[in-house]
mmCIF file of C-alpha atoms in Angstrom:
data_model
loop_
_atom_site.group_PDB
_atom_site.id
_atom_site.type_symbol
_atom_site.label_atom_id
_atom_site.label_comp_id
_atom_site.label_asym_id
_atom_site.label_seq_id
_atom_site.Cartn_x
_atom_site.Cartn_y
_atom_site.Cartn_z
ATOM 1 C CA UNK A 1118 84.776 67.471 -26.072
ATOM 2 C CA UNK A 1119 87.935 68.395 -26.636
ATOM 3 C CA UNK A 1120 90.600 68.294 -23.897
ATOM 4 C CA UNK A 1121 92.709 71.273 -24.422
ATOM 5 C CA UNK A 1122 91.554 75.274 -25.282
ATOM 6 C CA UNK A 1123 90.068 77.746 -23.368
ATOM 7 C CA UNK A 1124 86.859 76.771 -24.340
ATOM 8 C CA UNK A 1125 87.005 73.663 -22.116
ATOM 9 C CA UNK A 1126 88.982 75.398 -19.369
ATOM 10 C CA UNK A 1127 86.240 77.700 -19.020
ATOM 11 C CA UNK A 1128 84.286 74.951 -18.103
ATOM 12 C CA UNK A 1129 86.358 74.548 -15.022
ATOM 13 C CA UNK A 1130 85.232 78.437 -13.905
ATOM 14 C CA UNK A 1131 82.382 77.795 -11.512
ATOM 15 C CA UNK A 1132 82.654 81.095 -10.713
ATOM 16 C CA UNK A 1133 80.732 81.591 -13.561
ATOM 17 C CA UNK A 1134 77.639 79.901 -11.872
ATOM 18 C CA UNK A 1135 75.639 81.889 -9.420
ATOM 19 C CA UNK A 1136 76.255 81.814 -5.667
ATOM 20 C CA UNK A 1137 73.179 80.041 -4.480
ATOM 21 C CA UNK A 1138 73.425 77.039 -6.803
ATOM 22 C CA UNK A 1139 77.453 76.655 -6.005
ATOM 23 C CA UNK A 1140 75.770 76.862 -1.852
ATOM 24 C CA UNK A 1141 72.939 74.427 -3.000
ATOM 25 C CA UNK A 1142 75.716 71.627 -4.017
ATOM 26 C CA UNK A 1143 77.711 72.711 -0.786
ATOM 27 C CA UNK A 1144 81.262 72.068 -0.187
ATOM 28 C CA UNK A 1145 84.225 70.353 -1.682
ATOM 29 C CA UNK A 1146 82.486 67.273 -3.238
ATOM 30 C CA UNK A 1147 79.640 69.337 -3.968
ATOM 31 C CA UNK A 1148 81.975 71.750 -6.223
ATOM 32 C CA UNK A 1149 82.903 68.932 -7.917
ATOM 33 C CA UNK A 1150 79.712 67.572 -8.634
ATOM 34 C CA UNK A 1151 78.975 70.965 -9.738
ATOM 35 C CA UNK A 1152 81.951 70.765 -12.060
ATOM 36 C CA UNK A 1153 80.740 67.343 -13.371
ATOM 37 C CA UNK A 1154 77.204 68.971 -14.637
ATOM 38 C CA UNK A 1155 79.651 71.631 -16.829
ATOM 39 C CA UNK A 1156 81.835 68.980 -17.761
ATOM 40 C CA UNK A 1157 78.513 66.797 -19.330
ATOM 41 C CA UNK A 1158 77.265 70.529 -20.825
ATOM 42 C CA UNK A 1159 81.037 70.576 -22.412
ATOM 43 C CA UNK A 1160 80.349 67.282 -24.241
ATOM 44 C CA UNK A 1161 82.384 64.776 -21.774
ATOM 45 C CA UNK A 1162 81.324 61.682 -21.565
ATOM 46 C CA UNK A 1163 82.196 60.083 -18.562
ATOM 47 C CA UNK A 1164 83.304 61.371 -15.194
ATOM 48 C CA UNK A 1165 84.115 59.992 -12.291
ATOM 49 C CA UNK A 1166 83.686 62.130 -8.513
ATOM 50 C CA UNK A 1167 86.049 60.530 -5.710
ATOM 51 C CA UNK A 1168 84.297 61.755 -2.469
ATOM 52 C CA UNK A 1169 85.733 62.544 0.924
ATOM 53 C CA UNK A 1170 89.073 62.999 -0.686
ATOM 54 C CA UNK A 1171 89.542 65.538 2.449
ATOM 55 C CA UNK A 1172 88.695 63.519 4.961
ATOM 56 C CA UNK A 1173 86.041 65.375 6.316
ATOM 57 C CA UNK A 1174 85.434 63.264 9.487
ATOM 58 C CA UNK A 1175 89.262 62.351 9.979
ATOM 59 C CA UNK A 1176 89.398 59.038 8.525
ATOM 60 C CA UNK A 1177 87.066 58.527 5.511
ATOM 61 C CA UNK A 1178 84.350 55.875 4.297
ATOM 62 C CA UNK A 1179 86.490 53.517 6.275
ATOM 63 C CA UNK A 1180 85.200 54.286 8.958
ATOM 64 C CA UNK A 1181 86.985 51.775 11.621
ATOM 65 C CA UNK A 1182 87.740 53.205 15.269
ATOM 66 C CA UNK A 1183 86.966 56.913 15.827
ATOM 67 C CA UNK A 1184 85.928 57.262 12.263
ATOM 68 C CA UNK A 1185 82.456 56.676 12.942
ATOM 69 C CA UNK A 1186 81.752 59.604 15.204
ATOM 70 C CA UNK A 1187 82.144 61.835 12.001
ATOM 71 C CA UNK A 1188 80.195 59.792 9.465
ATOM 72 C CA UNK A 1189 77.265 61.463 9.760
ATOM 73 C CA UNK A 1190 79.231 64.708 7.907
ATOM 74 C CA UNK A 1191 80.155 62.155 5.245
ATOM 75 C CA UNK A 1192 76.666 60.756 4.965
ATOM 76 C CA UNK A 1193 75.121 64.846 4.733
ATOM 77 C CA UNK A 1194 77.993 65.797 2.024
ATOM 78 C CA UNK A 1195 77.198 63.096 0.095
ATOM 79 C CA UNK A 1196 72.764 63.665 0.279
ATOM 80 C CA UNK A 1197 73.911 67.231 -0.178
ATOM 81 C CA UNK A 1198 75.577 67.066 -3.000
ATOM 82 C CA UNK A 1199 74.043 64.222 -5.191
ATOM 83 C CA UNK A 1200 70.464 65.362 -4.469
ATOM 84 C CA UNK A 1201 71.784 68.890 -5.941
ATOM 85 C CA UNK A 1202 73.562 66.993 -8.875
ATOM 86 C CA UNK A 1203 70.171 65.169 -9.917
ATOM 87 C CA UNK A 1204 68.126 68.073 -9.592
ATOM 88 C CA UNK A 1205 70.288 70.500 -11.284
ATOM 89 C CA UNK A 1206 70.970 67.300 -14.668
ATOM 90 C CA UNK A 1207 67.062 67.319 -14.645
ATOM 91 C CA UNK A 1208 66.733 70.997 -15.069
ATOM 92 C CA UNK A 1209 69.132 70.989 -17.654
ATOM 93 C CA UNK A 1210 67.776 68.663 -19.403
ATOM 94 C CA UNK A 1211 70.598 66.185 -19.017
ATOM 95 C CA UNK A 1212 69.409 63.534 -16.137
ATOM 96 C CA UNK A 1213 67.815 61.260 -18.421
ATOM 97 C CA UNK A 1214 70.907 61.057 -20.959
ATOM 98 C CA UNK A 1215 73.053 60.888 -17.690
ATOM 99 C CA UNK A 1216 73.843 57.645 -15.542
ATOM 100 C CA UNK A 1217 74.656 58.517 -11.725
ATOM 101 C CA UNK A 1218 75.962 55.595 -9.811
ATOM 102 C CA UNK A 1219 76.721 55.995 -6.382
ATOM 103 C CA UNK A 1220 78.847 53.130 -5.147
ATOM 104 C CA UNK A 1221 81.083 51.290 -2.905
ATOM 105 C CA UNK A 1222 83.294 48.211 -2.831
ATOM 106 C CA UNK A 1223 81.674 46.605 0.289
ATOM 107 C CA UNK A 1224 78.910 47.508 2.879
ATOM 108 C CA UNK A 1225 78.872 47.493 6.854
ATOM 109 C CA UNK A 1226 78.312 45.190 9.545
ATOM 110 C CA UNK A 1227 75.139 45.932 11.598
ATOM 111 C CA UNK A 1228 77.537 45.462 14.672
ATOM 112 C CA UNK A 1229 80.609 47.870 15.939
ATOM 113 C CA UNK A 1230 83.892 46.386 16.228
ATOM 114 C CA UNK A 1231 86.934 46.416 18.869
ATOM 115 C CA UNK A 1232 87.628 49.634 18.432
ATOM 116 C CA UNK A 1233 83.929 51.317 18.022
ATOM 117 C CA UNK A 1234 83.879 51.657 14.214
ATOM 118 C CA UNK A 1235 82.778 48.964 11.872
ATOM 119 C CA UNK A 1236 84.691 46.390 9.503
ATOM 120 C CA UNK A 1237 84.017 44.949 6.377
ATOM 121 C CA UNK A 1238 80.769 43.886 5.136
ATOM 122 C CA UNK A 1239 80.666 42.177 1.164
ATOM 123 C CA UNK A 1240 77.424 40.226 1.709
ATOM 124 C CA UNK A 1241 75.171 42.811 1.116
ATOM 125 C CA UNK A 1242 75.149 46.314 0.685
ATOM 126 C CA UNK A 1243 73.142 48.980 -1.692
ATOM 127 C CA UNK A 1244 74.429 51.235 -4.725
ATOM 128 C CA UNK A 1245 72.202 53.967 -6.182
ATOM 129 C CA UNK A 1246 71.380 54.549 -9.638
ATOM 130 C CA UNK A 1247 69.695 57.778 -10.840
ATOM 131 C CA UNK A 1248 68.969 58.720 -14.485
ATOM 132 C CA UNK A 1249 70.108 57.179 -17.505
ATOM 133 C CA UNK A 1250 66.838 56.515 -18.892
ATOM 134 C CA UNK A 1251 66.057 54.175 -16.314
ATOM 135 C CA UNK A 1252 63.020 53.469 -14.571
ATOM 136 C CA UNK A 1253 63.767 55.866 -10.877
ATOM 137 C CA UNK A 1254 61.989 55.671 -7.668
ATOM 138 C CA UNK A 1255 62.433 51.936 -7.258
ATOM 139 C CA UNK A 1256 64.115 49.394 -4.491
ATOM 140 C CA UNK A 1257 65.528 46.071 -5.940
ATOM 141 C CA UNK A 1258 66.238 43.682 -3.441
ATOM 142 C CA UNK A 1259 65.920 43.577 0.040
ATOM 143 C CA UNK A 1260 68.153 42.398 3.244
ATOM 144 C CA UNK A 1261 66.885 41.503 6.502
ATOM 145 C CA UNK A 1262 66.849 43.963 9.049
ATOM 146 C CA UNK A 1263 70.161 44.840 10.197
ATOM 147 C CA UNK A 1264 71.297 44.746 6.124
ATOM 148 C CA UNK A 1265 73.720 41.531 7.250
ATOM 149 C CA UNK A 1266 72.022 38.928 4.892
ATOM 150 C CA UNK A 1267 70.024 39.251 1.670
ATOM 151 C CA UNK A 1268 66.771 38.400 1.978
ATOM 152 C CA UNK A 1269 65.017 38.726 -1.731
ATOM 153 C CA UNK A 1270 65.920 39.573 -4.994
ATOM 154 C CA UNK A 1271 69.671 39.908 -5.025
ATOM 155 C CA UNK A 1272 71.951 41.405 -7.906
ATOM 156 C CA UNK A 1273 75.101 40.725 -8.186
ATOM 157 C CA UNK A 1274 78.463 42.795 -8.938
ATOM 158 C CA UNK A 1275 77.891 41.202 -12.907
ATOM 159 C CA UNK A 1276 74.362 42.088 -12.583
ATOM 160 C CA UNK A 1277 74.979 45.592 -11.901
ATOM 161 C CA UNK A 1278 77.661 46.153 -14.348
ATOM 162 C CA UNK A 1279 75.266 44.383 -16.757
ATOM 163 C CA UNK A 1280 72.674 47.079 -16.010
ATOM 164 C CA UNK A 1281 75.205 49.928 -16.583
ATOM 165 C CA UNK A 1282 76.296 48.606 -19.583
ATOM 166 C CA UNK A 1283 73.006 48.033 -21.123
ATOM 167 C CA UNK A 1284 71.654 51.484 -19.597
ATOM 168 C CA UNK A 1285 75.032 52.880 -21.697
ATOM 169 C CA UNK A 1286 73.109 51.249 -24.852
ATOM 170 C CA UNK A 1287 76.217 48.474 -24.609
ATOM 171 C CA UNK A 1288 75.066 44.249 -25.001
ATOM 172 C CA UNK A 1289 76.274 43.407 -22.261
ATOM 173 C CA UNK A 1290 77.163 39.600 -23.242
ATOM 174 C CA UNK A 1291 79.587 40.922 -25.345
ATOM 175 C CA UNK A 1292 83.060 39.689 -25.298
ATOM 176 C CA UNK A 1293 86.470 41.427 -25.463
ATOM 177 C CA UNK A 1294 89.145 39.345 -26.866
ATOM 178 C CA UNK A 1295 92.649 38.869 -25.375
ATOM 179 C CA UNK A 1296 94.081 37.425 -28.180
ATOM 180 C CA UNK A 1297 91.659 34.772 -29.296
ATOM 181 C CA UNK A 1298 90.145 34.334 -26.127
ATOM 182 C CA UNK A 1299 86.878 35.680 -25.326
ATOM 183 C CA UNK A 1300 86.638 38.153 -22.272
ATOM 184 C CA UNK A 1301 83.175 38.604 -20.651
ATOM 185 C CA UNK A 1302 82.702 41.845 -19.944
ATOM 186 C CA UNK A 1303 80.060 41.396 -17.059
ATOM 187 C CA UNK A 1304 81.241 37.431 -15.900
ATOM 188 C CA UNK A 1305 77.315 36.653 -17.481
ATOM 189 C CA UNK A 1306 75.608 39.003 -15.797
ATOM 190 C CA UNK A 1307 71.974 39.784 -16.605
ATOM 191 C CA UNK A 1308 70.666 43.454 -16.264
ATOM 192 C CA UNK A 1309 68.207 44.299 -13.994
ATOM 193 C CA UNK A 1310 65.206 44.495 -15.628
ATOM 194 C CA UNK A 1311 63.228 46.157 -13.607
ATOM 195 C CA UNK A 1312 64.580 49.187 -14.285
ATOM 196 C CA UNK A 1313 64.044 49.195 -18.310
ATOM 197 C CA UNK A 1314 60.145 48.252 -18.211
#
């Protein structure tokens, strides 16, 4: 797509779509999400959607102290939205040619902290992939009960961006070179193959 015109600043009009699907995707990040189904119409080919840039609950995703009274808004926004965004690639034709990831740098701890919110949690935590061609529907891995420990079938930050990559149509042993030196692109990881049978 080109980046400059009216043609692609029409794109930004979502004015132009009618009133009950803009309600369906629902607010702020929804209108983006929106947006990001016109933008992959226009011909772009990758887009990324910050959400809770408003700070619907008063703190964010980080939700230490009084943050976590509000996460429940968060958590609805984000259902809200995405759910719409699937539904609305698939219809268009577009879902299957489309990855979605929806990710995080770190999870939660089952437990509350000092304050009442919760801290940091990299042991384990999920990230959702929709489309792409991949195989949808499934759960890979699994934690124990309180999501504190993994339990079976882990995949690792390389694994993931192995699956991305290779779900992208990109090998992902490849190297990049930094001079002479080869680059991993992934650190070896292995896509998941579960999700390409």
């Amino acid at each position: 797509a080109k980046l400059a015109g009216p043609q692609f600043m029409n794109l930004f009009q979502l004015d132009k779509e009618p009133g009950d699907l803009r309600n369906r995707y629902g607010g702020e990040f929804g209108q983006r999400c929106l947006l990001t189904r016109r933008l992959l119409q226009g011909g772009v080919r990758f887009v990324e959607v910050a959400h809770n840039l408003n700070f619907l609950n008063g703190t964010g995703w980080d939700v230490h102290n009084d943050g976590i009274l509000n996460q429940h808004k968060l958590i609805q926004e984000l259902d809200t939205a995405v759910s719409s965004l699937v539904l609305d690639l698939e219809q268009h034709k577009l879902l299957d040619k489309t990855l979605i990831v929806v990710a995080t740098e770190f999870g939660r701890p089952a437990s509350f902290d000092g304050g009442g919110g919760r801290g940091h949690h990299g042991k384990s935590f999920s990230v959702a992939l929709a489309g792409g061609g991949l195989k949808n529907g499934l759960t890979i891995g699994e934690t124990d009960e309180l999501a504190m420990k993994i339990e079976s079938r882990p995949v690792s930050v390389p694994d993931l961006h192995a699956t991305i990559y290779a779900a992208l149509g990109i090998d992902p042993r490849k190297n990049l070179y930094a001079g002479d030196r080869p680059v991993p692109i992934t650190d070896g990881g292995e896509p998941v193959r579960e999700l390409f049978t």
